mmCIF file of C-alpha atoms in Angstrom:
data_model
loop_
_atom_site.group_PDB
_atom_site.id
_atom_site.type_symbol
_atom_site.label_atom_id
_atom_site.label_comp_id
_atom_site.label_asym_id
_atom_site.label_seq_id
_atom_site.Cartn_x
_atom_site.Cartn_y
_atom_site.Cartn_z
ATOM 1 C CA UNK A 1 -95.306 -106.193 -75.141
ATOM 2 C CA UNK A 2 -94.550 -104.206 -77.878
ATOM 3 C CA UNK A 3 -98.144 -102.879 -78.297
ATOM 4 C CA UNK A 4 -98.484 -101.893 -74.778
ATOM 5 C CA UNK A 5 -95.623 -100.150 -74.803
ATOM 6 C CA UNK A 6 -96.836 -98.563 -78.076
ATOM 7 C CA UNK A 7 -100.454 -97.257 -76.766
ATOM 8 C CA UNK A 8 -98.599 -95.640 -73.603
ATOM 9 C CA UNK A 9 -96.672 -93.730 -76.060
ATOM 10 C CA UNK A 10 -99.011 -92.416 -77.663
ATOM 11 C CA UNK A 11 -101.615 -91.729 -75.198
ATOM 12 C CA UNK A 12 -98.597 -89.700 -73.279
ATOM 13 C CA UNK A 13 -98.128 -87.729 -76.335
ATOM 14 C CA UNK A 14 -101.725 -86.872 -76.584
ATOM 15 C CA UNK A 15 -101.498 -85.584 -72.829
ATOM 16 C CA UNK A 16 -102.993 -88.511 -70.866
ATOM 17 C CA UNK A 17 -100.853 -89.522 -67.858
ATOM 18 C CA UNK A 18 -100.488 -93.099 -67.630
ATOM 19 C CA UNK A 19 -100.790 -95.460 -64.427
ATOM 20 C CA UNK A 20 -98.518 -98.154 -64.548
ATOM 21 C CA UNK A 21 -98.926 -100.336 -61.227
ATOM 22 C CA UNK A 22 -95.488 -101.703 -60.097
ATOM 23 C CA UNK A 23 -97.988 -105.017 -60.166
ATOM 24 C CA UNK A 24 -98.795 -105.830 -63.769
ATOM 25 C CA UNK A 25 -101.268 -108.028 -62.457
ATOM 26 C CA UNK A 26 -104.302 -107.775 -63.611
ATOM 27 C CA UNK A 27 -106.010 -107.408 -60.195
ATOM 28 C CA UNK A 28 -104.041 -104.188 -59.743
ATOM 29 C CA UNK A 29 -104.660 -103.308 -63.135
ATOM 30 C CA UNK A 30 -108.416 -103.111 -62.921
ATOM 31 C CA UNK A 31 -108.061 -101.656 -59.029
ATOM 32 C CA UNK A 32 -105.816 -98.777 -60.688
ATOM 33 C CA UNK A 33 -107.249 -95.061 -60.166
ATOM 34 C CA UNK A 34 -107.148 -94.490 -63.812
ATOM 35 C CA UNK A 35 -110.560 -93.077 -65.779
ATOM 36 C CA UNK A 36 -109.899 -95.541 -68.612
ATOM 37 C CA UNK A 37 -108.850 -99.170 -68.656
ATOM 38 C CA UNK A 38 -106.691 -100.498 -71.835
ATOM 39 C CA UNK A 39 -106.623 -104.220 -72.219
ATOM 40 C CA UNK A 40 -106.688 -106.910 -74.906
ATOM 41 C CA UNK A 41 -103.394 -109.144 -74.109
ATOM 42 C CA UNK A 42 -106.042 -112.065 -74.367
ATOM 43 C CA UNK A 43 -110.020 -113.060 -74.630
ATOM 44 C CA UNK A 44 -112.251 -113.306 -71.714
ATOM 45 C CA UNK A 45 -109.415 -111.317 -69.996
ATOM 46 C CA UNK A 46 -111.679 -109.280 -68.543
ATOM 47 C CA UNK A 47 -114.719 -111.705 -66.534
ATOM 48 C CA UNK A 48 -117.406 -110.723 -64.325
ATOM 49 C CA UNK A 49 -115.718 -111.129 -61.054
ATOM 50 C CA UNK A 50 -112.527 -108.585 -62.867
ATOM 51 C CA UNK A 51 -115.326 -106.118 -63.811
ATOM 52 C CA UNK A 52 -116.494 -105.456 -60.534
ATOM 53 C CA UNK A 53 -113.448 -104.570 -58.875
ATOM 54 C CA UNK A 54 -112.757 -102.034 -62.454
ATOM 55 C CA UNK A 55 -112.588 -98.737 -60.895
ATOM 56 C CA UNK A 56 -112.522 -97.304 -64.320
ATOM 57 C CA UNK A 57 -115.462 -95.443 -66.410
ATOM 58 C CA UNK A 58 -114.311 -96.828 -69.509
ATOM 59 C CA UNK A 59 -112.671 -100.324 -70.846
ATOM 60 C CA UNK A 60 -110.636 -99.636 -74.169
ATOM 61 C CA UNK A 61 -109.737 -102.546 -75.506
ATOM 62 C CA UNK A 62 -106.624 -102.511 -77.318
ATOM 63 C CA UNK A 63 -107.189 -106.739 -78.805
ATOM 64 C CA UNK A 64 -109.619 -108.261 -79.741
ATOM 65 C CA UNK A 65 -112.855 -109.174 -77.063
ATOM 66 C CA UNK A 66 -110.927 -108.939 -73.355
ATOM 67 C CA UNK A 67 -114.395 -108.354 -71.898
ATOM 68 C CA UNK A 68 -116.721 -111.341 -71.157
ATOM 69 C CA UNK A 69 -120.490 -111.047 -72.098
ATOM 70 C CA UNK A 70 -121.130 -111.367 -68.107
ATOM 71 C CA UNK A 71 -118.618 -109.552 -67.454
ATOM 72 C CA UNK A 72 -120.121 -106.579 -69.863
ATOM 73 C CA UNK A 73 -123.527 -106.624 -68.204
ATOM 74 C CA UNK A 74 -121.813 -106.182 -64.570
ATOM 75 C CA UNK A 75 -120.357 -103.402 -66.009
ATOM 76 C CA UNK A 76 -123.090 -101.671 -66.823
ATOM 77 C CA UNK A 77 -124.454 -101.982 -63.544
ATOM 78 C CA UNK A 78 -121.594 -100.848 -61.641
ATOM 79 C CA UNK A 79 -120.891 -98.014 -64.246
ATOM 80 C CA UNK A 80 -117.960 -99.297 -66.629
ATOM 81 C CA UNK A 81 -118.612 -99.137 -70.426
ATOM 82 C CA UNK A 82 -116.905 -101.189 -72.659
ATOM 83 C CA UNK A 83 -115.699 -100.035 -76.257
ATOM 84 C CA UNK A 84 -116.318 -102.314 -78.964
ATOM 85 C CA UNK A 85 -112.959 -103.907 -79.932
ATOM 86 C CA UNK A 86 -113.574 -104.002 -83.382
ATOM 87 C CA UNK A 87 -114.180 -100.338 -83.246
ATOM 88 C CA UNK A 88 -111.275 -99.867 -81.622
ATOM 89 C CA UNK A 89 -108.973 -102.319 -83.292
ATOM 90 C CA UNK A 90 -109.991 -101.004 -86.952
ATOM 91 C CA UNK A 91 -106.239 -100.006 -87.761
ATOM 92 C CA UNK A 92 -104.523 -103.017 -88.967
ATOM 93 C CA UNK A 93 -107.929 -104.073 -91.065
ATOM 94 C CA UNK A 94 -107.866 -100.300 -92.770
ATOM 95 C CA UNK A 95 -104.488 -100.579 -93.348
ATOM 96 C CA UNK A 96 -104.536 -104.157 -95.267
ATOM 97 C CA UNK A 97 -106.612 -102.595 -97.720
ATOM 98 C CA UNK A 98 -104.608 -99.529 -98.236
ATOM 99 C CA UNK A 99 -103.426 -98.899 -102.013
ATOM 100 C CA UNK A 100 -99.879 -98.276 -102.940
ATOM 101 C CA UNK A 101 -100.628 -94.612 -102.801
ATOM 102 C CA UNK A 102 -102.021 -94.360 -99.860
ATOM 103 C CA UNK A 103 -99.673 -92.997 -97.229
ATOM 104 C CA UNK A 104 -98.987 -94.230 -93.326
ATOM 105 C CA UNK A 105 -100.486 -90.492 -92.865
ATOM 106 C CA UNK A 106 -103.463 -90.747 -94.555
ATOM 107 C CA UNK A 107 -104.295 -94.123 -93.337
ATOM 108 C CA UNK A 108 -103.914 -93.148 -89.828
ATOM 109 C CA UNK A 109 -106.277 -89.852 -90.711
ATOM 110 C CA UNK A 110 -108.913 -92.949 -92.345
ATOM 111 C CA UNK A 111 -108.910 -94.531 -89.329
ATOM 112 C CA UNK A 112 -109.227 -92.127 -86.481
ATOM 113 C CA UNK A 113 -111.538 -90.473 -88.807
ATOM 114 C CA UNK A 114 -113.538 -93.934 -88.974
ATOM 115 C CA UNK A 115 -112.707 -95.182 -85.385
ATOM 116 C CA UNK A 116 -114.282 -91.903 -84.149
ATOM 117 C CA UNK A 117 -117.266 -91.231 -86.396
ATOM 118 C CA UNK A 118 -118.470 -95.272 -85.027
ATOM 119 C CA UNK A 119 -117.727 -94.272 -81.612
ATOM 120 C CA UNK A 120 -119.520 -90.892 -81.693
ATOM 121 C CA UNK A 121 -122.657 -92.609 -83.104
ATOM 122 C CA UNK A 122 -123.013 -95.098 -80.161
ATOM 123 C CA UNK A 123 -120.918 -93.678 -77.463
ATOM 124 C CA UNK A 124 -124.385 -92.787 -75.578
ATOM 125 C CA UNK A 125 -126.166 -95.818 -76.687
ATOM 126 C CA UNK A 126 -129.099 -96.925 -74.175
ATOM 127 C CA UNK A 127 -127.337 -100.267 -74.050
ATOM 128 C CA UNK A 128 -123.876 -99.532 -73.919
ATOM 129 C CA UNK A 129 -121.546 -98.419 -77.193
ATOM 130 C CA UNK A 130 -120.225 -102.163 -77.241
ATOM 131 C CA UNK A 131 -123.512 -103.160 -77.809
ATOM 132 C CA UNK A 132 -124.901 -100.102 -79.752
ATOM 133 C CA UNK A 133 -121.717 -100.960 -82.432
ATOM 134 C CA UNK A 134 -122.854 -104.442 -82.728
ATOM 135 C CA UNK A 135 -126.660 -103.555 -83.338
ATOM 136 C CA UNK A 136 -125.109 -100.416 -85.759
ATOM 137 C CA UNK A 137 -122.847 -103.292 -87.439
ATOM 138 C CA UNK A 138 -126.068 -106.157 -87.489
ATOM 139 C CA UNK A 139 -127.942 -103.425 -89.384
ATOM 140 C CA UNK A 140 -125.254 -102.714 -92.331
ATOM 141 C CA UNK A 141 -124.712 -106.345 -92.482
ATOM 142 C CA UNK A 142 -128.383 -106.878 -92.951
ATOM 143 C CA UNK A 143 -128.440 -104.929 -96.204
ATOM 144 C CA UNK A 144 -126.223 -107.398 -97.869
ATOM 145 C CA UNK A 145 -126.804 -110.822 -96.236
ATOM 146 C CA UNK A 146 -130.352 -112.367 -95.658
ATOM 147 C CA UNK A 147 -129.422 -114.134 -92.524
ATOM 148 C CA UNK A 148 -126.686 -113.081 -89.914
ATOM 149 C CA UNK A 149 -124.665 -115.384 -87.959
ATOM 150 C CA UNK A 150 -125.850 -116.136 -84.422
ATOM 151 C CA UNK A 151 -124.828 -114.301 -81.593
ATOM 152 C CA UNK A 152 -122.457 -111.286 -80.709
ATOM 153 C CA UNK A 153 -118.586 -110.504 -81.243
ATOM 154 C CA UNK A 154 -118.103 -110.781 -77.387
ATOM 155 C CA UNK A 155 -115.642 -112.728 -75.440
#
């Protein structure tokens, strides 16, 4: 898909060499000797039994909650993080509320800017940065809203 084919251009031009299975499977897409994992073609993409055949360190998910909340704990056993999606997806939603003089440029600057700021405050989280983001995001939430919803953003 076009977003796929958008993320391996970019993470080539940053310098990371991208394995692309002759299987697009996703069995030999988790299996894949890669350090990081990209998926998000669909929730709950990613279960339990999916997880524990990952061989990667870290799940970045490109859409929105691929990993199961199962699948997220067996992860953590077996040494996979998971990213928090809507960490990770945060372009589209920063650039809706761009202003007419805002440029593609500084919008992409916002968001890295954003996107990594989030992820460098929960990265090393004692629960995992999925989790850490959601207890980071409970707390702003908190200072506006007297009760939050029930449960967690995962798949």
């Amino acid at each position: 898909p076009p977003v796929a084919t958008a993320l391996r251009t970019a993470l080539e031009a940053a310098g990371a060499s991208v394995v692309n299975p002759d299987d697009p499977s996703l069995s030999a897409a988790v299996s894949s000797p890669a350090r990081i994992l990209c998926c998000g073609s669909a929730v709950g993409l990613v279960d339990h039994s999916a997880i524990a055949e990952v061989a990667a360190d870290w799940i970045v998910p490109w859409g929105p909650m691929p990993v199961t909340t199962r699948a997220l704990a067996v992860g953590r056993r077996t040494g996979t993080d998971v990213l928090p999606d809507f960490v990770t997806t945060l372009g589209p939603l920063l650039a809706a509320v761009a202003t007419s003089d805002d440029s593609v440029e500084s919008v992409a600057e916002r968001t890295a800017t954003t996107v990594e700021g989030v992820l460098g405050e929960v990265l090393d989280h004692e629960q995992g940065p999925l989790v850490g983001a959601c207890l980071r995001a409970e707390a702003f939430l908190s200072t506006w809203q007297d009760s939050l919803p029930f449960g967690r953003p995962i798949a």
